[in-house]
Amino acid sequence: APPPPTNPFLNPGFESGAANWTQSSTGGWDLIWNYQSTPVTAHGGSWLAWLGGDDSETAMLSQTITISASAPYLHFWYLVGSEDACGFDFFRVGVNYTNFYQLELCSANNTSGWVQGVLNLSAYVGTNKTVQFTVTTDSSLNSNLFLDDVSMSNSATMSAPEPVSLERYPGAALLGK
């Protein structure tokens, strides 16, 4: 069998800190954190991305990659912690500023642990495709989206074991930044 394709994302688990990722936050926040500074444990390693956690924020993390026909499936691990009602705060994934996936960040969609998302990007095969992870929040009720271990693969199959259980620090359940 041919070897699995290499991951086109550089620093896919954020273990090198902010390297290789473009981050923007209307609230002026860093988006890549050591887990010891967040209310959750990283899915893998010691670093993760934290989008949201502040009111009226748009936070975007992006990287430009080559999406190959041999590995068109985007895999990422995410964790949702929100105290909002549905319909106000959102997590979106896009390519070249076109959104193709949206998840409402609300208490009904809290994951209570890391879960894996898989999206088929075969429509975007080619070079210099910018993959964006964006969270937008409104002016009330806190929503957080944690992201880790981003990769591309040749399969939509969920790789990796059951979601890692969430370790919360006492009293930090839905605190903002």
Short mmCIF file of N, CA and C in Angstrom, two decimals:
data_model
loop_
_atom_site.label_atom_id
_atom_site.label_comp_id
_atom_site.label_asym_id
_atom_site.label_seq_id
_atom_site.Cartn_x
_atom_site.Cartn_y
_atom_site.Cartn_z
N ALA A 1 0.86 -1.20 0.00
CA ALA A 1 0.00 0.00 0.00
C ALA A 1 0.88 1.24 0.00
N PRO A 2 0.44 2.28 -0.67
CA PRO A 2 1.25 3.50 -0.65
C PRO A 2 1.25 4.13 0.73
N PRO A 3 2.29 4.85 1.05
CA PRO A 3 2.31 5.50 2.38
C PRO A 3 1.21 6.55 2.45
N PRO A 4 0.72 6.82 3.65
CA PRO A 4 -0.30 7.86 3.76
C PRO A 4 0.29 9.21 3.36
N PRO A 5 -0.54 10.06 2.75
CA PRO A 5 0.00 11.37 2.37
C PRO A 5 0.42 12.17 3.60
N THR A 6 1.42 13.00 3.42
CA THR A 6 1.84 13.82 4.55
C THR A 6 0.84 14.94 4.76
N ASN A 7 0.74 15.38 5.98
CA ASN A 7 -0.21 16.44 6.34
C ASN A 7 0.26 17.76 5.72
N PRO A 8 -0.57 18.41 4.87
CA PRO A 8 -0.13 19.67 4.29
C PRO A 8 -0.14 20.83 5.29
N PHE A 9 -0.83 20.66 6.42
CA PHE A 9 -0.84 21.72 7.43
C PHE A 9 0.49 21.70 8.19
N LEU A 10 1.11 22.85 8.32
CA LEU A 10 2.30 22.98 9.15
C LEU A 10 1.85 23.32 10.56
N ASN A 11 2.50 22.75 11.55
CA ASN A 11 2.15 22.97 12.95
C ASN A 11 0.67 22.62 13.19
N PRO A 12 0.24 21.42 12.77
CA PRO A 12 -1.19 21.08 12.79
C PRO A 12 -1.78 20.95 14.19
N GLY A 13 -0.95 20.67 15.19
CA GLY A 13 -1.46 20.55 16.55
C GLY A 13 -1.06 21.73 17.42
N PHE A 14 -0.54 22.78 16.80
CA PHE A 14 -0.17 24.03 17.47
C PHE A 14 0.97 23.86 18.47
N GLU A 15 1.71 22.75 18.37
CA GLU A 15 2.76 22.49 19.36
C GLU A 15 3.91 23.47 19.23
N SER A 16 4.03 24.17 18.09
CA SER A 16 5.06 25.19 17.93
C SER A 16 4.50 26.59 18.22
N GLY A 17 3.41 26.64 18.99
CA GLY A 17 2.81 27.93 19.29
C GLY A 17 2.12 28.50 18.06
N ALA A 18 2.32 29.79 17.82
CA ALA A 18 1.60 30.47 16.74
C ALA A 18 2.22 30.26 15.36
N ALA A 19 3.32 29.52 15.27
CA ALA A 19 4.01 29.36 13.99
C ALA A 19 3.09 28.81 12.91
N ASN A 20 3.23 29.33 11.70
CA ASN A 20 2.58 28.84 10.47
C ASN A 20 1.10 29.17 10.33
N TRP A 21 0.46 29.66 11.38
CA TRP A 21 -0.96 30.00 11.31
C TRP A 21 -1.13 31.51 11.28
N THR A 22 -2.09 31.97 10.51
CA THR A 22 -2.47 33.39 10.52
C THR A 22 -3.65 33.50 11.46
N GLN A 23 -3.55 34.38 12.44
CA GLN A 23 -4.64 34.53 13.40
C GLN A 23 -5.07 35.98 13.48
N SER A 24 -6.37 36.17 13.60
CA SER A 24 -6.90 37.51 13.79
C SER A 24 -8.05 37.44 14.78
N SER A 25 -8.16 38.48 15.58
CA SER A 25 -9.23 38.56 16.58
C SER A 25 -9.62 40.02 16.73
N THR A 26 -10.92 40.31 16.55
CA THR A 26 -11.36 41.68 16.71
C THR A 26 -11.21 42.14 18.15
N GLY A 27 -11.11 41.18 19.09
CA GLY A 27 -10.89 41.52 20.49
C GLY A 27 -9.43 41.63 20.85
N GLY A 28 -8.54 41.38 19.88
CA GLY A 28 -7.11 41.48 20.12
C GLY A 28 -6.51 40.28 20.84
N TRP A 29 -7.23 39.16 20.86
CA TRP A 29 -6.75 37.97 21.58
C TRP A 29 -5.79 37.15 20.75
N ASP A 30 -4.82 36.53 21.41
CA ASP A 30 -4.08 35.43 20.79
C ASP A 30 -5.05 34.27 20.68
N LEU A 31 -4.91 33.46 19.63
CA LEU A 31 -5.82 32.33 19.44
C LEU A 31 -5.16 30.99 19.75
N ILE A 32 -3.83 30.96 19.85
CA ILE A 32 -3.12 29.71 20.11
C ILE A 32 -2.53 29.77 21.51
N TRP A 33 -2.90 28.79 22.32
CA TRP A 33 -2.61 28.81 23.75
C TRP A 33 -2.01 27.49 24.22
N ASN A 34 -1.19 27.59 25.26
CA ASN A 34 -0.83 26.38 26.00
C ASN A 34 -2.04 26.02 26.84
N TYR A 35 -2.39 24.74 26.86
CA TYR A 35 -3.65 24.34 27.52
C TYR A 35 -3.69 24.75 28.99
N GLN A 36 -2.53 24.94 29.61
CA GLN A 36 -2.53 25.30 31.04
C GLN A 36 -3.14 26.68 31.26
N SER A 37 -3.27 27.47 30.18
CA SER A 37 -3.88 28.80 30.28
C SER A 37 -5.34 28.80 29.83
N THR A 38 -5.90 27.61 29.59
CA THR A 38 -7.29 27.51 29.11
C THR A 38 -8.08 26.62 30.06
N PRO A 39 -9.43 26.64 29.92
CA PRO A 39 -10.24 25.78 30.79
C PRO A 39 -10.28 24.31 30.36
N VAL A 40 -9.58 23.93 29.31
CA VAL A 40 -9.63 22.54 28.84
C VAL A 40 -8.22 22.01 28.61
N THR A 41 -8.11 20.70 28.50
CA THR A 41 -6.85 20.05 28.16
C THR A 41 -6.78 19.87 26.65
N ALA A 42 -5.62 20.07 26.06
CA ALA A 42 -5.46 19.90 24.61
C ALA A 42 -5.87 18.49 24.20
N HIS A 43 -6.33 18.35 22.96
CA HIS A 43 -6.65 17.01 22.45
C HIS A 43 -5.37 16.19 22.34
N GLY A 44 -4.31 16.82 21.83
CA GLY A 44 -3.02 16.16 21.73
C GLY A 44 -1.94 17.16 22.07
N GLY A 45 -0.92 16.73 22.75
CA GLY A 45 0.17 17.64 23.09
C GLY A 45 -0.24 18.65 24.15
N SER A 46 0.37 19.84 24.10
CA SER A 46 0.15 20.84 25.14
C SER A 46 -0.48 22.13 24.63
N TRP A 47 -0.67 22.25 23.32
CA TRP A 47 -1.16 23.49 22.73
C TRP A 47 -2.45 23.26 21.98
N LEU A 48 -3.29 24.30 21.90
CA LEU A 48 -4.56 24.24 21.17
C LEU A 48 -4.95 25.64 20.76
N ALA A 49 -5.98 25.74 19.93
CA ALA A 49 -6.50 27.05 19.55
C ALA A 49 -7.80 27.29 20.30
N TRP A 50 -8.01 28.54 20.72
CA TRP A 50 -9.20 28.94 21.47
C TRP A 50 -9.82 30.13 20.76
N LEU A 51 -10.98 29.89 20.15
CA LEU A 51 -11.71 30.94 19.45
C LEU A 51 -12.99 31.23 20.21
N GLY A 52 -13.37 32.48 20.28
CA GLY A 52 -14.52 32.86 21.08
C GLY A 52 -14.07 33.17 22.49
N GLY A 53 -15.00 33.04 23.44
CA GLY A 53 -14.66 33.33 24.83
C GLY A 53 -14.75 34.81 25.16
N ASP A 54 -15.17 35.62 24.21
CA ASP A 54 -15.33 37.05 24.44
C ASP A 54 -16.59 37.49 23.70
N ASP A 55 -17.18 38.60 24.13
CA ASP A 55 -18.38 39.11 23.48
C ASP A 55 -18.03 39.88 22.22
N SER A 56 -18.92 39.83 21.25
CA SER A 56 -18.81 40.62 20.01
C SER A 56 -17.44 40.46 19.36
N GLU A 57 -17.01 39.22 19.25
CA GLU A 57 -15.69 38.93 18.68
C GLU A 57 -15.84 38.16 17.37
N THR A 58 -14.95 38.46 16.44
CA THR A 58 -14.74 37.60 15.28
C THR A 58 -13.29 37.15 15.36
N ALA A 59 -13.10 35.85 15.48
CA ALA A 59 -11.75 35.27 15.59
C ALA A 59 -11.56 34.33 14.41
N MET A 60 -10.42 34.46 13.70
CA MET A 60 -10.17 33.60 12.56
C MET A 60 -8.75 33.08 12.60
N LEU A 61 -8.64 31.77 12.37
CA LEU A 61 -7.36 31.09 12.29
C LEU A 61 -7.29 30.48 10.89
N SER A 62 -6.21 30.72 10.17
CA SER A 62 -6.16 30.20 8.80
C SER A 62 -4.75 29.79 8.41
N GLN A 63 -4.70 28.95 7.37
CA GLN A 63 -3.42 28.53 6.80
C GLN A 63 -3.66 28.19 5.34
N THR A 64 -2.70 28.55 4.49
CA THR A 64 -2.80 28.26 3.07
C THR A 64 -2.05 26.96 2.78
N ILE A 65 -2.76 26.02 2.15
CA ILE A 65 -2.21 24.69 1.89
C ILE A 65 -2.50 24.28 0.45
N THR A 66 -1.98 23.13 0.06
CA THR A 66 -2.38 22.47 -1.18
C THR A 66 -3.32 21.35 -0.80
N ILE A 67 -4.52 21.38 -1.35
CA ILE A 67 -5.48 20.29 -1.12
C ILE A 67 -5.34 19.32 -2.28
N SER A 68 -4.92 18.09 -1.97
CA SER A 68 -4.67 17.12 -3.03
C SER A 68 -5.85 16.19 -3.21
N ALA A 69 -6.01 15.71 -4.43
CA ALA A 69 -7.10 14.77 -4.72
C ALA A 69 -6.91 13.47 -3.95
N SER A 70 -5.66 13.17 -3.56
CA SER A 70 -5.41 11.92 -2.83
C SER A 70 -5.70 12.07 -1.33
N ALA A 71 -5.90 13.31 -0.86
CA ALA A 71 -6.21 13.52 0.56
C ALA A 71 -7.14 14.73 0.70
N PRO A 72 -8.40 14.57 0.25
CA PRO A 72 -9.31 15.72 0.22
C PRO A 72 -10.12 15.93 1.49
N TYR A 73 -9.95 15.05 2.49
CA TYR A 73 -10.79 15.15 3.69
C TYR A 73 -10.08 15.92 4.79
N LEU A 74 -10.72 17.01 5.23
CA LEU A 74 -10.21 17.81 6.34
C LEU A 74 -10.70 17.19 7.64
N HIS A 75 -9.75 16.90 8.52
CA HIS A 75 -10.07 16.38 9.86
C HIS A 75 -9.63 17.40 10.88
N PHE A 76 -10.42 17.61 11.91
CA PHE A 76 -10.03 18.49 13.01
C PHE A 76 -10.79 18.05 14.25
N TRP A 77 -10.18 18.28 15.39
CA TRP A 77 -10.80 17.97 16.66
C TRP A 77 -11.28 19.28 17.27
N TYR A 78 -12.50 19.27 17.78
CA TYR A 78 -13.04 20.49 18.36
C TYR A 78 -13.84 20.19 19.61
N LEU A 79 -14.00 21.22 20.42
CA LEU A 79 -14.73 21.13 21.67
C LEU A 79 -15.54 22.42 21.81
N VAL A 80 -16.85 22.29 22.03
CA VAL A 80 -17.73 23.45 22.17
C VAL A 80 -18.15 23.59 23.62
N GLY A 81 -17.99 24.79 24.17
CA GLY A 81 -18.51 25.13 25.49
C GLY A 81 -19.22 26.47 25.39
N SER A 82 -20.57 26.46 25.45
CA SER A 82 -21.34 27.69 25.27
C SER A 82 -22.46 27.76 26.29
N GLU A 83 -22.77 28.98 26.71
CA GLU A 83 -23.92 29.19 27.58
C GLU A 83 -25.03 29.92 26.83
N ASP A 84 -24.86 30.11 25.51
CA ASP A 84 -25.81 30.88 24.71
C ASP A 84 -26.93 30.00 24.19
N ALA A 85 -28.03 30.66 23.78
CA ALA A 85 -29.08 30.00 23.02
C ALA A 85 -28.58 29.85 21.58
N CYS A 86 -29.17 28.94 20.84
CA CYS A 86 -28.75 28.74 19.45
C CYS A 86 -29.17 29.93 18.59
N GLY A 87 -28.40 30.18 17.54
CA GLY A 87 -28.75 31.19 16.57
C GLY A 87 -27.99 32.50 16.69
N PHE A 88 -27.06 32.61 17.64
CA PHE A 88 -26.37 33.88 17.86
C PHE A 88 -24.86 33.81 17.67
N ASP A 89 -24.23 32.73 18.09
CA ASP A 89 -22.78 32.56 18.00
C ASP A 89 -22.51 31.39 17.05
N PHE A 90 -21.47 31.52 16.22
CA PHE A 90 -21.26 30.53 15.17
C PHE A 90 -19.79 30.15 15.01
N PHE A 91 -19.57 28.88 14.64
CA PHE A 91 -18.27 28.37 14.21
C PHE A 91 -18.42 28.03 12.73
N ARG A 92 -17.51 28.57 11.91
CA ARG A 92 -17.58 28.30 10.48
C ARG A 92 -16.22 27.82 9.98
N VAL A 93 -16.26 26.94 8.99
CA VAL A 93 -15.05 26.50 8.30
C VAL A 93 -15.22 26.88 6.84
N GLY A 94 -14.18 27.49 6.29
CA GLY A 94 -14.25 27.92 4.90
C GLY A 94 -12.96 27.68 4.16
N VAL A 95 -13.04 27.79 2.83
CA VAL A 95 -11.87 27.74 1.98
C VAL A 95 -11.90 28.98 1.09
N ASN A 96 -10.78 29.70 1.07
CA ASN A 96 -10.68 30.93 0.27
C ASN A 96 -11.87 31.85 0.53
N TYR A 97 -12.22 31.98 1.79
CA TYR A 97 -13.25 32.91 2.26
C TYR A 97 -14.66 32.54 1.81
N THR A 98 -14.85 31.31 1.39
CA THR A 98 -16.19 30.80 1.12
C THR A 98 -16.52 29.78 2.21
N ASN A 99 -17.53 30.06 3.04
CA ASN A 99 -17.89 29.15 4.12
C ASN A 99 -18.65 27.95 3.57
N PHE A 100 -18.26 26.76 4.01
CA PHE A 100 -19.01 25.58 3.58
C PHE A 100 -19.48 24.74 4.76
N TYR A 101 -19.18 25.16 5.96
CA TYR A 101 -19.67 24.43 7.14
C TYR A 101 -19.95 25.45 8.22
N GLN A 102 -21.09 25.28 8.90
CA GLN A 102 -21.43 26.18 10.01
C GLN A 102 -22.03 25.37 11.15
N LEU A 103 -21.59 25.67 12.36
CA LEU A 103 -22.13 25.05 13.57
C LEU A 103 -22.53 26.17 14.52
N GLU A 104 -23.77 26.11 15.01
CA GLU A 104 -24.20 27.09 15.99
C GLU A 104 -23.53 26.76 17.32
N LEU A 105 -22.93 27.78 17.93
CA LEU A 105 -22.32 27.61 19.25
C LEU A 105 -23.39 27.97 20.28
N CYS A 106 -23.92 26.95 20.92
CA CYS A 106 -24.99 27.14 21.89
C CYS A 106 -24.98 25.96 22.85
N SER A 107 -25.64 26.13 23.97
CA SER A 107 -25.57 25.08 24.99
C SER A 107 -26.09 23.75 24.47
N ALA A 108 -27.04 23.77 23.54
CA ALA A 108 -27.57 22.52 22.99
C ALA A 108 -26.51 21.76 22.19
N ASN A 109 -25.47 22.47 21.73
CA ASN A 109 -24.43 21.83 20.92
C ASN A 109 -23.12 21.63 21.67
N ASN A 110 -23.12 21.84 23.00
CA ASN A 110 -21.90 21.60 23.77
C ASN A 110 -21.47 20.15 23.60
N THR A 111 -20.18 19.95 23.42
CA THR A 111 -19.69 18.59 23.15
C THR A 111 -19.27 17.84 24.41
N SER A 112 -19.00 18.55 25.50
CA SER A 112 -18.53 17.97 26.77
C SER A 112 -17.32 17.06 26.60
N GLY A 113 -16.55 17.31 25.57
CA GLY A 113 -15.32 16.57 25.31
C GLY A 113 -14.90 16.83 23.88
N TRP A 114 -13.75 16.33 23.50
CA TRP A 114 -13.26 16.53 22.13
C TRP A 114 -14.00 15.61 21.17
N VAL A 115 -14.44 16.14 20.04
CA VAL A 115 -15.05 15.34 18.98
C VAL A 115 -14.35 15.69 17.67
N GLN A 116 -14.41 14.77 16.73
CA GLN A 116 -13.72 14.98 15.47
C GLN A 116 -14.70 15.44 14.40
N GLY A 117 -14.30 16.48 13.69
CA GLY A 117 -15.06 16.91 12.52
C GLY A 117 -14.33 16.49 11.27
N VAL A 118 -15.08 16.08 10.24
CA VAL A 118 -14.50 15.69 8.95
C VAL A 118 -15.31 16.36 7.85
N LEU A 119 -14.63 17.06 6.97
CA LEU A 119 -15.29 17.74 5.86
C LEU A 119 -14.62 17.36 4.55
N ASN A 120 -15.41 17.13 3.52
CA ASN A 120 -14.89 16.74 2.22
C ASN A 120 -14.57 18.01 1.42
N LEU A 121 -13.29 18.26 1.19
CA LEU A 121 -12.87 19.45 0.46
C LEU A 121 -12.51 19.13 -0.99
N SER A 122 -13.02 18.03 -1.53
CA SER A 122 -12.61 17.64 -2.89
C SER A 122 -12.98 18.70 -3.92
N ALA A 123 -13.97 19.54 -3.63
CA ALA A 123 -14.33 20.61 -4.57
C ALA A 123 -13.25 21.68 -4.63
N TYR A 124 -12.31 21.65 -3.68
CA TYR A 124 -11.30 22.70 -3.59
C TYR A 124 -9.89 22.21 -3.89
N VAL A 125 -9.77 21.05 -4.57
CA VAL A 125 -8.46 20.50 -4.85
C VAL A 125 -7.63 21.51 -5.65
N GLY A 126 -6.38 21.68 -5.24
CA GLY A 126 -5.48 22.59 -5.94
C GLY A 126 -4.56 23.28 -4.96
N THR A 127 -3.72 24.13 -5.51
CA THR A 127 -2.72 24.80 -4.69
C THR A 127 -3.25 26.11 -4.13
N ASN A 128 -2.58 26.57 -3.09
CA ASN A 128 -2.86 27.88 -2.48
C ASN A 128 -4.33 28.06 -2.11
N LYS A 129 -4.84 27.10 -1.37
CA LYS A 129 -6.19 27.19 -0.83
C LYS A 129 -6.07 27.54 0.65
N THR A 130 -6.72 28.62 1.04
CA THR A 130 -6.63 29.06 2.43
C THR A 130 -7.81 28.48 3.21
N VAL A 131 -7.50 27.65 4.18
CA VAL A 131 -8.53 27.05 5.03
C VAL A 131 -8.69 27.93 6.26
N GLN A 132 -9.94 28.34 6.53
CA GLN A 132 -10.22 29.23 7.66
C GLN A 132 -11.13 28.57 8.67
N PHE A 133 -10.81 28.76 9.94
CA PHE A 133 -11.67 28.40 11.06
C PHE A 133 -12.06 29.72 11.71
N THR A 134 -13.35 30.02 11.76
CA THR A 134 -13.82 31.32 12.25
C THR A 134 -14.90 31.13 13.29
N VAL A 135 -14.82 31.93 14.35
CA VAL A 135 -15.90 31.99 15.35
C VAL A 135 -16.36 33.44 15.44
N THR A 136 -17.68 33.62 15.40
CA THR A 136 -18.27 34.94 15.63
C THR A 136 -19.22 34.85 16.82
N THR A 137 -19.10 35.82 17.72
CA THR A 137 -19.97 35.86 18.90
C THR A 137 -20.71 37.20 18.94
N ASP A 138 -21.86 37.18 19.61
CA ASP A 138 -22.63 38.41 19.77
C ASP A 138 -22.29 39.05 21.11
N SER A 139 -23.13 39.98 21.56
CA SER A 139 -22.77 40.80 22.72
C SER A 139 -23.14 40.20 24.06
N SER A 140 -23.69 38.99 24.07
CA SER A 140 -24.06 38.41 25.36
C SER A 140 -23.90 36.90 25.36
N LEU A 141 -23.75 36.33 26.53
CA LEU A 141 -23.65 34.90 26.77
C LEU A 141 -22.45 34.29 26.05
N ASN A 142 -21.57 33.70 26.83
CA ASN A 142 -20.26 33.26 26.38
C ASN A 142 -20.31 32.00 25.53
N SER A 143 -19.52 31.96 24.46
CA SER A 143 -19.34 30.75 23.65
C SER A 143 -17.86 30.57 23.35
N ASN A 144 -17.39 29.33 23.47
CA ASN A 144 -16.00 28.98 23.23
C ASN A 144 -15.91 27.82 22.25
N LEU A 145 -14.93 27.89 21.36
CA LEU A 145 -14.65 26.80 20.43
C LEU A 145 -13.16 26.52 20.55
N PHE A 146 -12.82 25.32 20.96
CA PHE A 146 -11.43 24.89 21.06
C PHE A 146 -11.15 23.98 19.87
N LEU A 147 -9.96 24.12 19.29
CA LEU A 147 -9.60 23.43 18.06
C LEU A 147 -8.22 22.83 18.22
N ASP A 148 -8.01 21.62 17.68
CA ASP A 148 -6.70 20.99 17.79
C ASP A 148 -6.54 19.94 16.68
N ASP A 149 -5.31 19.60 16.38
CA ASP A 149 -4.96 18.46 15.52
C ASP A 149 -5.69 18.47 14.17
N VAL A 150 -5.30 19.44 13.34
CA VAL A 150 -5.89 19.63 12.02
C VAL A 150 -5.09 18.82 11.00
N SER A 151 -5.78 18.10 10.11
CA SER A 151 -5.06 17.31 9.11
C SER A 151 -5.93 17.08 7.88
N MET A 152 -5.30 16.57 6.84
CA MET A 152 -6.01 16.13 5.64
C MET A 152 -5.74 14.64 5.49
N SER A 153 -6.74 13.89 4.97
CA SER A 153 -6.52 12.47 4.75
C SER A 153 -7.29 12.01 3.52
N ASN A 154 -7.07 10.73 3.16
CA ASN A 154 -7.73 10.15 2.00
C ASN A 154 -9.04 9.47 2.38
N SER A 155 -9.47 9.63 3.62
CA SER A 155 -10.66 8.91 4.09
C SER A 155 -11.51 9.80 4.98
N ALA A 156 -12.81 9.62 4.89
CA ALA A 156 -13.72 10.34 5.78
C ALA A 156 -13.84 9.63 7.11
N THR A 157 -13.24 8.43 7.21
CA THR A 157 -13.36 7.65 8.43
C THR A 157 -12.75 8.39 9.60
N MET A 158 -13.44 8.34 10.73
CA MET A 158 -12.92 8.95 11.94
C MET A 158 -11.72 8.13 12.40
N SER A 159 -10.55 8.77 12.39
CA SER A 159 -9.38 8.07 12.89
C SER A 159 -9.18 8.49 14.33
N ALA A 160 -8.68 7.63 15.12
CA ALA A 160 -8.40 7.89 16.53
C ALA A 160 -9.51 7.33 17.40
N PRO A 161 -9.17 7.11 18.64
CA PRO A 161 -10.09 6.46 19.57
C PRO A 161 -11.22 7.39 20.00
N GLU A 162 -11.98 6.93 20.97
CA GLU A 162 -13.09 7.71 21.51
C GLU A 162 -12.62 9.09 21.92
N PRO A 163 -13.53 10.06 21.90
CA PRO A 163 -13.12 11.41 22.31
C PRO A 163 -12.50 11.40 23.70
N VAL A 164 -11.51 12.23 23.85
CA VAL A 164 -10.83 12.36 25.14
C VAL A 164 -11.78 13.03 26.12
N SER A 165 -11.83 12.53 27.33
CA SER A 165 -12.73 13.15 28.30
C SER A 165 -12.22 14.54 28.65
N LEU A 166 -13.15 15.40 28.93
CA LEU A 166 -12.82 16.79 29.20
C LEU A 166 -12.42 16.96 30.65
N GLU A 167 -11.28 17.58 30.86
CA GLU A 167 -10.87 17.91 32.22
C GLU A 167 -11.09 19.39 32.43
N ARG A 168 -11.96 19.72 33.35
CA ARG A 168 -12.22 21.13 33.61
C ARG A 168 -11.51 21.54 34.88
N TYR A 169 -11.00 22.76 34.86
CA TYR A 169 -10.43 23.29 36.07
C TYR A 169 -11.59 23.80 36.92
N PRO A 170 -11.52 23.66 38.23
CA PRO A 170 -12.64 24.04 39.10
C PRO A 170 -13.06 25.48 38.84
N GLY A 171 -14.36 25.67 38.61
CA GLY A 171 -14.90 27.00 38.45
C GLY A 171 -14.61 27.62 37.11
N ALA A 172 -13.98 26.90 36.19
CA ALA A 172 -13.60 27.52 34.92
C ALA A 172 -14.49 27.08 33.77
N ALA A 173 -15.59 26.43 34.07
CA ALA A 173 -16.39 25.79 33.03
C ALA A 173 -16.66 26.68 31.83
N LEU A 174 -17.25 27.84 32.02
CA LEU A 174 -17.57 28.68 30.87
C LEU A 174 -17.08 30.10 31.06
N LEU A 175 -15.98 30.25 31.75
CA LEU A 175 -15.43 31.58 31.94
C LEU A 175 -14.87 32.08 30.61
N GLY A 176 -14.96 33.36 30.40
CA GLY A 176 -14.36 33.94 29.22
C GLY A 176 -12.86 34.08 29.42
N LYS A 177 -12.24 34.79 28.51
CA LYS A 177 -10.80 34.98 28.58
C LYS A 177 -10.44 36.02 29.64
#
